[in-house]
mmCIF file of C-alpha atoms in Angstrom:
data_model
loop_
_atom_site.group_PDB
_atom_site.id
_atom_site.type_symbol
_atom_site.label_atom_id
_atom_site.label_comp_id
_atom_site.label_asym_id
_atom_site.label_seq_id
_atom_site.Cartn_x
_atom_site.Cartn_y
_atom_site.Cartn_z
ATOM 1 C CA UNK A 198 107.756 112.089 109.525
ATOM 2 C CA UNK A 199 110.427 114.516 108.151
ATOM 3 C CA UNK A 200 112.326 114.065 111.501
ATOM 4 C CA UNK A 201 111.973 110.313 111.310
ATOM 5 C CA UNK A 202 113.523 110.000 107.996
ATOM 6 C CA UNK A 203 116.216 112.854 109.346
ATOM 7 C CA UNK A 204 116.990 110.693 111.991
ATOM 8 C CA UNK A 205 116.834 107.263 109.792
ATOM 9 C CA UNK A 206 119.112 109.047 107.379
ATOM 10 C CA UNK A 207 122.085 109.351 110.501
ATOM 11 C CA UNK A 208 121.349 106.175 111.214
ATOM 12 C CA UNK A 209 124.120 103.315 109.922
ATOM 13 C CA UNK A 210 122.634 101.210 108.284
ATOM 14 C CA UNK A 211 120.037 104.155 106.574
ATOM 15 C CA UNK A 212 117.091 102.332 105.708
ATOM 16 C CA UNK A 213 116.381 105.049 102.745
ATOM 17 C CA UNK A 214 119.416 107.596 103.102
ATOM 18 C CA UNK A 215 117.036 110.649 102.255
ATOM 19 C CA UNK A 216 119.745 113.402 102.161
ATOM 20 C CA UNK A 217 117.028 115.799 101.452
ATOM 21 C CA UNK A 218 115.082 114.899 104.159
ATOM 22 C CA UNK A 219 118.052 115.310 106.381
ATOM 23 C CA UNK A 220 118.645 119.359 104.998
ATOM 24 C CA UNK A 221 115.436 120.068 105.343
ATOM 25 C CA UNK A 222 114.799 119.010 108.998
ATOM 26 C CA UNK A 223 118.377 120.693 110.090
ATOM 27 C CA UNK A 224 116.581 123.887 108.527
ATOM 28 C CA UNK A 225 113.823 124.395 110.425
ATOM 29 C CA UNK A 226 114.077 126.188 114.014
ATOM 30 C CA UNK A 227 112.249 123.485 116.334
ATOM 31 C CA UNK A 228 113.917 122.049 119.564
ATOM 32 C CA UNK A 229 112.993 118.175 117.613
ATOM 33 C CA UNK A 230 113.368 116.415 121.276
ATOM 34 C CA UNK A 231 110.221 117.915 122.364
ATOM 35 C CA UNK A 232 109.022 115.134 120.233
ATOM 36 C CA UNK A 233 110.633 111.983 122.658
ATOM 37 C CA UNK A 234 108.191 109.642 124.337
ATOM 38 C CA UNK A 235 108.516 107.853 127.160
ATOM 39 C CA UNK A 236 106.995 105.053 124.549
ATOM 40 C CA UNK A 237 108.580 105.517 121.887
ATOM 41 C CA UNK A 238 112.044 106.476 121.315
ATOM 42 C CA UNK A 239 113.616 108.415 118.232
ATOM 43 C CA UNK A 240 115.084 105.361 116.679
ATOM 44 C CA UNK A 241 112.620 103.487 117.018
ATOM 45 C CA UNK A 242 110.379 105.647 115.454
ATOM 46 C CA UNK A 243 112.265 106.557 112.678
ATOM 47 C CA UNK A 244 112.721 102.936 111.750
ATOM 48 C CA UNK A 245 109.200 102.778 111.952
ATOM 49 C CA UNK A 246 108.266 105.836 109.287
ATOM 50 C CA UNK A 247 111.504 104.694 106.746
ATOM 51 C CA UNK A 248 109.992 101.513 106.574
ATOM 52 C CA UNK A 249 106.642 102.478 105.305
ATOM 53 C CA UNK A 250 108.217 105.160 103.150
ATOM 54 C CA UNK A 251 110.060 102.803 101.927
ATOM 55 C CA UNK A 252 107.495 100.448 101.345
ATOM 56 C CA UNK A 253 105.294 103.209 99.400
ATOM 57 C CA UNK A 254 108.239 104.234 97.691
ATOM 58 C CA UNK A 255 108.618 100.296 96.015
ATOM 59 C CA UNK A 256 104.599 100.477 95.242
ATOM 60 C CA UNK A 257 104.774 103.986 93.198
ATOM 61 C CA UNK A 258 108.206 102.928 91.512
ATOM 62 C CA UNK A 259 106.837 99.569 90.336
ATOM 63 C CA UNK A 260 103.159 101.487 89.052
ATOM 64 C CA UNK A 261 105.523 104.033 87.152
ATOM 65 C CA UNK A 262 107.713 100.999 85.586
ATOM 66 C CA UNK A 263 104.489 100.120 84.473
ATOM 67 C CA UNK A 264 103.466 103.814 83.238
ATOM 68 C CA UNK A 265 106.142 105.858 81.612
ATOM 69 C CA UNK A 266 103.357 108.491 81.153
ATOM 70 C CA UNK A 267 101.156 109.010 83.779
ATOM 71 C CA UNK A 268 99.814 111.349 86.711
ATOM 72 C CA UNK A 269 101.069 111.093 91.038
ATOM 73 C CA UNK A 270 98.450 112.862 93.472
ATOM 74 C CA UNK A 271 100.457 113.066 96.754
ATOM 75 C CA UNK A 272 97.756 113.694 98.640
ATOM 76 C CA UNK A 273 98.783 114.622 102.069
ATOM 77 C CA UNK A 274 102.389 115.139 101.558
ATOM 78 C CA UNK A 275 103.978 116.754 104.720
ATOM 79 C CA UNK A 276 107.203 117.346 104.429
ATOM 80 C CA UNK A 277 107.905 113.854 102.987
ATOM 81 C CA UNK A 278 110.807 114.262 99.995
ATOM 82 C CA UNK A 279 109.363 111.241 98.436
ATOM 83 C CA UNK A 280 109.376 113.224 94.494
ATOM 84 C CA UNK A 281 113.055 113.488 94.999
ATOM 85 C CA UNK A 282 113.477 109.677 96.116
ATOM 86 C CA UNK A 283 111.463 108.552 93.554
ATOM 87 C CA UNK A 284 113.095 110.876 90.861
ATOM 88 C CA UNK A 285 110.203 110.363 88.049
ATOM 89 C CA UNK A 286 110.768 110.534 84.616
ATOM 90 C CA UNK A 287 109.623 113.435 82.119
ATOM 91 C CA UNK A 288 106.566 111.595 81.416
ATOM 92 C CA UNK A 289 105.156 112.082 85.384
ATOM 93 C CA UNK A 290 103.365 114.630 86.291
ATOM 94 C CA UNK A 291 103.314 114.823 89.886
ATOM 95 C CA UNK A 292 101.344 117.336 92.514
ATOM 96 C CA UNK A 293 101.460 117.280 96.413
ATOM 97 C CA UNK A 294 98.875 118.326 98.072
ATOM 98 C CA UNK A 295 98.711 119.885 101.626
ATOM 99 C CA UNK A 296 97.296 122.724 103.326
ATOM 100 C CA UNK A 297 98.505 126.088 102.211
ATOM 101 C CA UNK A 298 100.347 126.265 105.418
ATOM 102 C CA UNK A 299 102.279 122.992 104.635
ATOM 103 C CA UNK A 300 102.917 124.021 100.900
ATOM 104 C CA UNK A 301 104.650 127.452 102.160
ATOM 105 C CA UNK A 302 106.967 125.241 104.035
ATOM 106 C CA UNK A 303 107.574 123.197 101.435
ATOM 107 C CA UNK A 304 108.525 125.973 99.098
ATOM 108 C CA UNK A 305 111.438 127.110 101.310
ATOM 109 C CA UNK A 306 112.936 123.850 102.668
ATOM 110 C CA UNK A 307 113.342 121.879 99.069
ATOM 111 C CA UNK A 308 114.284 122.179 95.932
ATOM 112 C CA UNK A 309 111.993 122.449 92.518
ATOM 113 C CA UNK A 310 111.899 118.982 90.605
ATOM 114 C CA UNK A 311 110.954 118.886 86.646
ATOM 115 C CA UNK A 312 107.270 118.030 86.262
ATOM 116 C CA UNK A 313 106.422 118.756 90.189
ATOM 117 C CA UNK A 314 103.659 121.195 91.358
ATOM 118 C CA UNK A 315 102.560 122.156 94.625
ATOM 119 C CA UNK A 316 98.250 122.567 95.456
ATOM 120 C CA UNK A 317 97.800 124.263 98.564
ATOM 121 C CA UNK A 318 94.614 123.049 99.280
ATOM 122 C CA UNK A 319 93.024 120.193 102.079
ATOM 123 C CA UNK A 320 92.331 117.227 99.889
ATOM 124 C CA UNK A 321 88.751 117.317 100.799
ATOM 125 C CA UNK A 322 87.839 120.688 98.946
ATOM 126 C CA UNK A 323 86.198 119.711 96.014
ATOM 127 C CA UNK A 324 87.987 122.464 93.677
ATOM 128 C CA UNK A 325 92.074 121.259 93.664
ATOM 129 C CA UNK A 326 90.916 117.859 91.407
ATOM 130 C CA UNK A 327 89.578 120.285 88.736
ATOM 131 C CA UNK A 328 93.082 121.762 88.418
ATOM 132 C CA UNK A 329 94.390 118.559 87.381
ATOM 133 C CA UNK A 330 94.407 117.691 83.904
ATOM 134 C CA UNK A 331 92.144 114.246 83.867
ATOM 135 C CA UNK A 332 94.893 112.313 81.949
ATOM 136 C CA UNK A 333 95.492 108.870 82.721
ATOM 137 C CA UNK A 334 96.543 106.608 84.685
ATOM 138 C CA UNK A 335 97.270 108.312 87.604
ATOM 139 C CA UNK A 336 98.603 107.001 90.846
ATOM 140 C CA UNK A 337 97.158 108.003 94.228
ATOM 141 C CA UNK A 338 99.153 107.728 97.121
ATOM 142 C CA UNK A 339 97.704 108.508 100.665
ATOM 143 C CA UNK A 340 100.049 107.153 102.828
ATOM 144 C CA UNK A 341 99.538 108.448 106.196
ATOM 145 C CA UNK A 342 96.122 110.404 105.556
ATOM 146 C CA UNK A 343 92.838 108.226 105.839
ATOM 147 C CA UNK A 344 93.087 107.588 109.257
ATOM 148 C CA UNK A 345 92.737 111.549 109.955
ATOM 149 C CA UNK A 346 89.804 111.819 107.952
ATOM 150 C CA UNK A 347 86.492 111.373 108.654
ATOM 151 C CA UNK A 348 84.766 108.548 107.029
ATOM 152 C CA UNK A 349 82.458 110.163 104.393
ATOM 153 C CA UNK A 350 84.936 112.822 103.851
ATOM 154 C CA UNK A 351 87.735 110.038 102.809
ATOM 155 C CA UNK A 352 85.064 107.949 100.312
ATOM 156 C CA UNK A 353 83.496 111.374 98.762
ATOM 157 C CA UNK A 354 87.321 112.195 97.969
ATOM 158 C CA UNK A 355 87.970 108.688 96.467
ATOM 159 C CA UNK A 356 84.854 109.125 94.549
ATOM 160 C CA UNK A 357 85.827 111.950 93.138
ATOM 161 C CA UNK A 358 88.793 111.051 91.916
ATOM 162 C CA UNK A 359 87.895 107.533 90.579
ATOM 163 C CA UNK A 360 85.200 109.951 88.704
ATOM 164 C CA UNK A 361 87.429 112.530 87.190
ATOM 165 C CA UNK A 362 90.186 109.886 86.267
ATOM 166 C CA UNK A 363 89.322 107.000 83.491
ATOM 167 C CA UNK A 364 92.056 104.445 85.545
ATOM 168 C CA UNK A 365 94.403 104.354 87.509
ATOM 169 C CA UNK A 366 95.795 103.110 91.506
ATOM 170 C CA UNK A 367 95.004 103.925 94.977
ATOM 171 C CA UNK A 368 97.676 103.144 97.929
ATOM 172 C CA UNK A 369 97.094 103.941 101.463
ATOM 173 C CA UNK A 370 97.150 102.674 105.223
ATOM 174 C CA UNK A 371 94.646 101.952 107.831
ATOM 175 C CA UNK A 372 93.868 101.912 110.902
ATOM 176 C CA UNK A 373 91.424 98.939 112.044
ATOM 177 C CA UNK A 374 89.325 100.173 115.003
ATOM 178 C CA UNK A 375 91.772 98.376 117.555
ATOM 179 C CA UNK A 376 94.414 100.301 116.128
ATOM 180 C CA UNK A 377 92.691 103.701 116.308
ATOM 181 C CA UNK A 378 92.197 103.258 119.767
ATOM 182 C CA UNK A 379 95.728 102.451 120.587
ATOM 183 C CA UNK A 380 97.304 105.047 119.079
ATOM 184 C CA UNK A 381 94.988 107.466 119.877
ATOM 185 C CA UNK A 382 95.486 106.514 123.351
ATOM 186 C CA UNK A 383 99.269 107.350 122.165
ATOM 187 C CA UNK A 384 98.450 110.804 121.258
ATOM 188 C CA UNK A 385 96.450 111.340 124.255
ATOM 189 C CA UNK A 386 99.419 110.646 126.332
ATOM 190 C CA UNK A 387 101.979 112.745 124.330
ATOM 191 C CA UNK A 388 99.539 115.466 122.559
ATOM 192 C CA UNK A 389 97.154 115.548 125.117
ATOM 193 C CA UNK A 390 94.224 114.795 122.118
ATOM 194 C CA UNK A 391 93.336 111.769 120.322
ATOM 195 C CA UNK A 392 93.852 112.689 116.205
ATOM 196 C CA UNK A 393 93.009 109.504 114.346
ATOM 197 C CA UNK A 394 88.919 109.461 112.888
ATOM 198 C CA UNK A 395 88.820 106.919 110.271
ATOM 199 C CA UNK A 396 88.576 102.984 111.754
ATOM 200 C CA UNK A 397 88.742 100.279 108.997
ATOM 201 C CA UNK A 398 88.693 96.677 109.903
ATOM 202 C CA UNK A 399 88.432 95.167 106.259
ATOM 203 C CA UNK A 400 89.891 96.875 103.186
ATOM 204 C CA UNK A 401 86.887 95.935 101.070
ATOM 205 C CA UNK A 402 85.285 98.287 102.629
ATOM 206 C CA UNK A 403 86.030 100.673 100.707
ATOM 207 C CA UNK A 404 85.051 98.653 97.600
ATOM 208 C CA UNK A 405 81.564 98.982 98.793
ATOM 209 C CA UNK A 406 81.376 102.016 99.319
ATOM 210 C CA UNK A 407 83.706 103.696 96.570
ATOM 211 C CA UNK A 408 82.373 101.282 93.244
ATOM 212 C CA UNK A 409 84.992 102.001 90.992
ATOM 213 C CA UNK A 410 87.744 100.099 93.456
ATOM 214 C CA UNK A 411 88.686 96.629 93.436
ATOM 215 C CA UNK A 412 91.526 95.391 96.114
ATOM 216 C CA UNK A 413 94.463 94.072 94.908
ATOM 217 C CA UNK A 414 97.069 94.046 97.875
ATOM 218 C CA UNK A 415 97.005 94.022 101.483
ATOM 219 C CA UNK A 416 100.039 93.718 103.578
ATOM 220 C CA UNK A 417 100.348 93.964 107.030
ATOM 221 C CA UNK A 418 102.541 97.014 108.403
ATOM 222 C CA UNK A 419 103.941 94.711 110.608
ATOM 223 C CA UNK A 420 104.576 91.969 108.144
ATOM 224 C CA UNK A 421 107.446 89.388 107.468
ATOM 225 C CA UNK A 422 107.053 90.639 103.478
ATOM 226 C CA UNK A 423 107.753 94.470 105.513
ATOM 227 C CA UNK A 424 110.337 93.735 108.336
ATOM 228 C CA UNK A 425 112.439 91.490 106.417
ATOM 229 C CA UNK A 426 112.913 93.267 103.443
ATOM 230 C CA UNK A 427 114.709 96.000 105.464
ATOM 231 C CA UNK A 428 118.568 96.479 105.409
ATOM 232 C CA UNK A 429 120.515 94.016 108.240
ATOM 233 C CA UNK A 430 121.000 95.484 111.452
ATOM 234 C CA UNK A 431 118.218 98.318 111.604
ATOM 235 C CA UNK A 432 115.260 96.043 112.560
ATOM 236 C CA UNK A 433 114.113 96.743 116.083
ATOM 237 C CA UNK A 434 115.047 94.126 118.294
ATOM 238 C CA UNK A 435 112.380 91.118 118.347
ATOM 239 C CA UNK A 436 110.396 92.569 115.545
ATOM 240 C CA UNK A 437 110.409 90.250 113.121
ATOM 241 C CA UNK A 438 109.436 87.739 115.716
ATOM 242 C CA UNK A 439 106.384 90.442 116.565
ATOM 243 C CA UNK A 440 105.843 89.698 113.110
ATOM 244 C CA UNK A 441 105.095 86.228 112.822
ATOM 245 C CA UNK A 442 103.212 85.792 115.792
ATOM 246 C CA UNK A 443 101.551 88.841 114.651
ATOM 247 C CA UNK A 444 100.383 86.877 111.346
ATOM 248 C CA UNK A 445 98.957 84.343 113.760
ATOM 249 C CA UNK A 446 96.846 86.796 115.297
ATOM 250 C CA UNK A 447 94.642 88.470 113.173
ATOM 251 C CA UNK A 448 93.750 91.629 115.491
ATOM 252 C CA UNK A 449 97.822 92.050 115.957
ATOM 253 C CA UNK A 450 98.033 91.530 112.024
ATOM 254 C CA UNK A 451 95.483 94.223 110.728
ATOM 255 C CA UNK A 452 96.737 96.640 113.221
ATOM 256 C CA UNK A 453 97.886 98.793 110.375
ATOM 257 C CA UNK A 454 97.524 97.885 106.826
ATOM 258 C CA UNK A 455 98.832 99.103 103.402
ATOM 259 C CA UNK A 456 96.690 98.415 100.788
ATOM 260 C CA UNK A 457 96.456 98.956 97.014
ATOM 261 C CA UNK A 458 93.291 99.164 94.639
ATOM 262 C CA UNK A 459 93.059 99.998 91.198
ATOM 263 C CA UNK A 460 90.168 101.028 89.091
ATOM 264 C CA UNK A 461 89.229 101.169 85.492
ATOM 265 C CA UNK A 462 90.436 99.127 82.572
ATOM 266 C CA UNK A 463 93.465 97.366 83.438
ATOM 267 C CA UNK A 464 96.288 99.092 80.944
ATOM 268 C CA UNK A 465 99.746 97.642 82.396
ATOM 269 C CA UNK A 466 101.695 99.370 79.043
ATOM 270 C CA UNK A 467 104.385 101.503 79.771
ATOM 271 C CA UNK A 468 103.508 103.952 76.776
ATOM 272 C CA UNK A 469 100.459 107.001 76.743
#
């Protein structure tokens, strides 16, 4: 992802213009072409990855319009800059979480940012959630994560936070089972192992099986509401017609989802 927004960041039009995205990437010692595909190319990849960034990116600004005071779990975070895109006020408290390995690397390619804090930790150990102070509302964004978990690993961690918090949102992507088996097939191809665990077909899914959620948004990754929103000129070629045959198709259409829930009482102040 952190090459993809490098690359996207070159790119004119820049779809986000993530300046620390580009530092980062030209810091790290790794020949970055062993990632071409015969499938995929650079650009077209990096389109790809800005435009669910940026997508994410417009979800968590409009929940913190909404909540001068509140709490960001990045769970997952990679190498993705998105504190310093967002920029949060003094009233956000905000934690990424990755593997320790992850968090080192973090700690040496970017900057500190008021009110940040780094958990090296995988997001399905219990014991990270108890060093976050249970304040609400907190925002949960898993963009780019359930799809590597297994099942009842991804709903025990959703229960537990829906437990420790009072109210708050969840935003994430999916993978429907179609979709798992085409890009696994991907990574097969390129990685030479299939990576992706978690298939969901329907969103309320995880309503059932997580109480606390209820579904508010789904859009389509491959959406008009997605493609067209992007700056003129860096659309791939044909892809917003993609798009709305893919809304004719519903297997094409739930490919990938993004999809928000919230839980608890709805509080839409923008005060504690």
């Amino acid at each position: 992802m952190l090459y993809g927004l490098a690359v996207d960041y070159r790119a004119e039009p820049s779809i986000l213009g993530d300046s620390i995205a580009a530092q980062a990437c030209d810091r790290i010692d790794y020949d970055f072409t062993r990632l071409r595909s015969r499938l995929v190319s650079p650009e077209s990849m990096s389109v790809k990855v800005a435009a669910r960034a940026r997508f994410f990116d417009a979800w968590t600004n409009d929940f913190l319009a909404e909540h001068e005071r509140a709490t960001v779990l990045h769970l997952g975070a990679g190498l993705d800059p998105r504190v310093w895109r967002i920029d949060p006020g003094p009233g956000v408290a905000w934690y990424d979480v990755d593997l320790p390995g992850i968090v080192d690397a973090r700690r040496e390619l970017f900057p500190d940012h008021a009110n940040y804090r780094l958990i090296a930790a995988s997001v399905t150990e219990p014991s990270w959630l108890e060093r976050i102070p249970p304040e609400p509302p907190v925002l949960v964004i898993a963009q780019g994560l359930t799809m590597y978990l297994r099942p009842e690993d991804g709903c025990t961690l959703l229960r537990r936070i829906t437990d420790r918090f009072a109210r708050g949102a969840v935003i994430l992507d999916t993978y429907s089972k179609l979709g798992v088996r085409v890009v696994n097939g991907m990574l097969k191809r390129q990685f030479g192992s299939a990576m992706l665990c978690w298939a969901i077909d329907d969103p309320r899914e995880l309503e059932r099986a997580v109480s606390p959620l209820r579904c508010t948004d789904v859009v389509s990754a491959t959406s008009p509401a997605v493609v067209d929103g992007l700056p003129a000129g860096t659309a791939p070629r044909g892809s917003r017609l993609f798009a709305r045959i893919a809304e004719l198709v519903p297997p094409l259409r739930d490919l990938s989802l993004h999809v928000r829930y919230e839980f608890g009482a709805a509080d839409r102040t923008t005060t504690a």
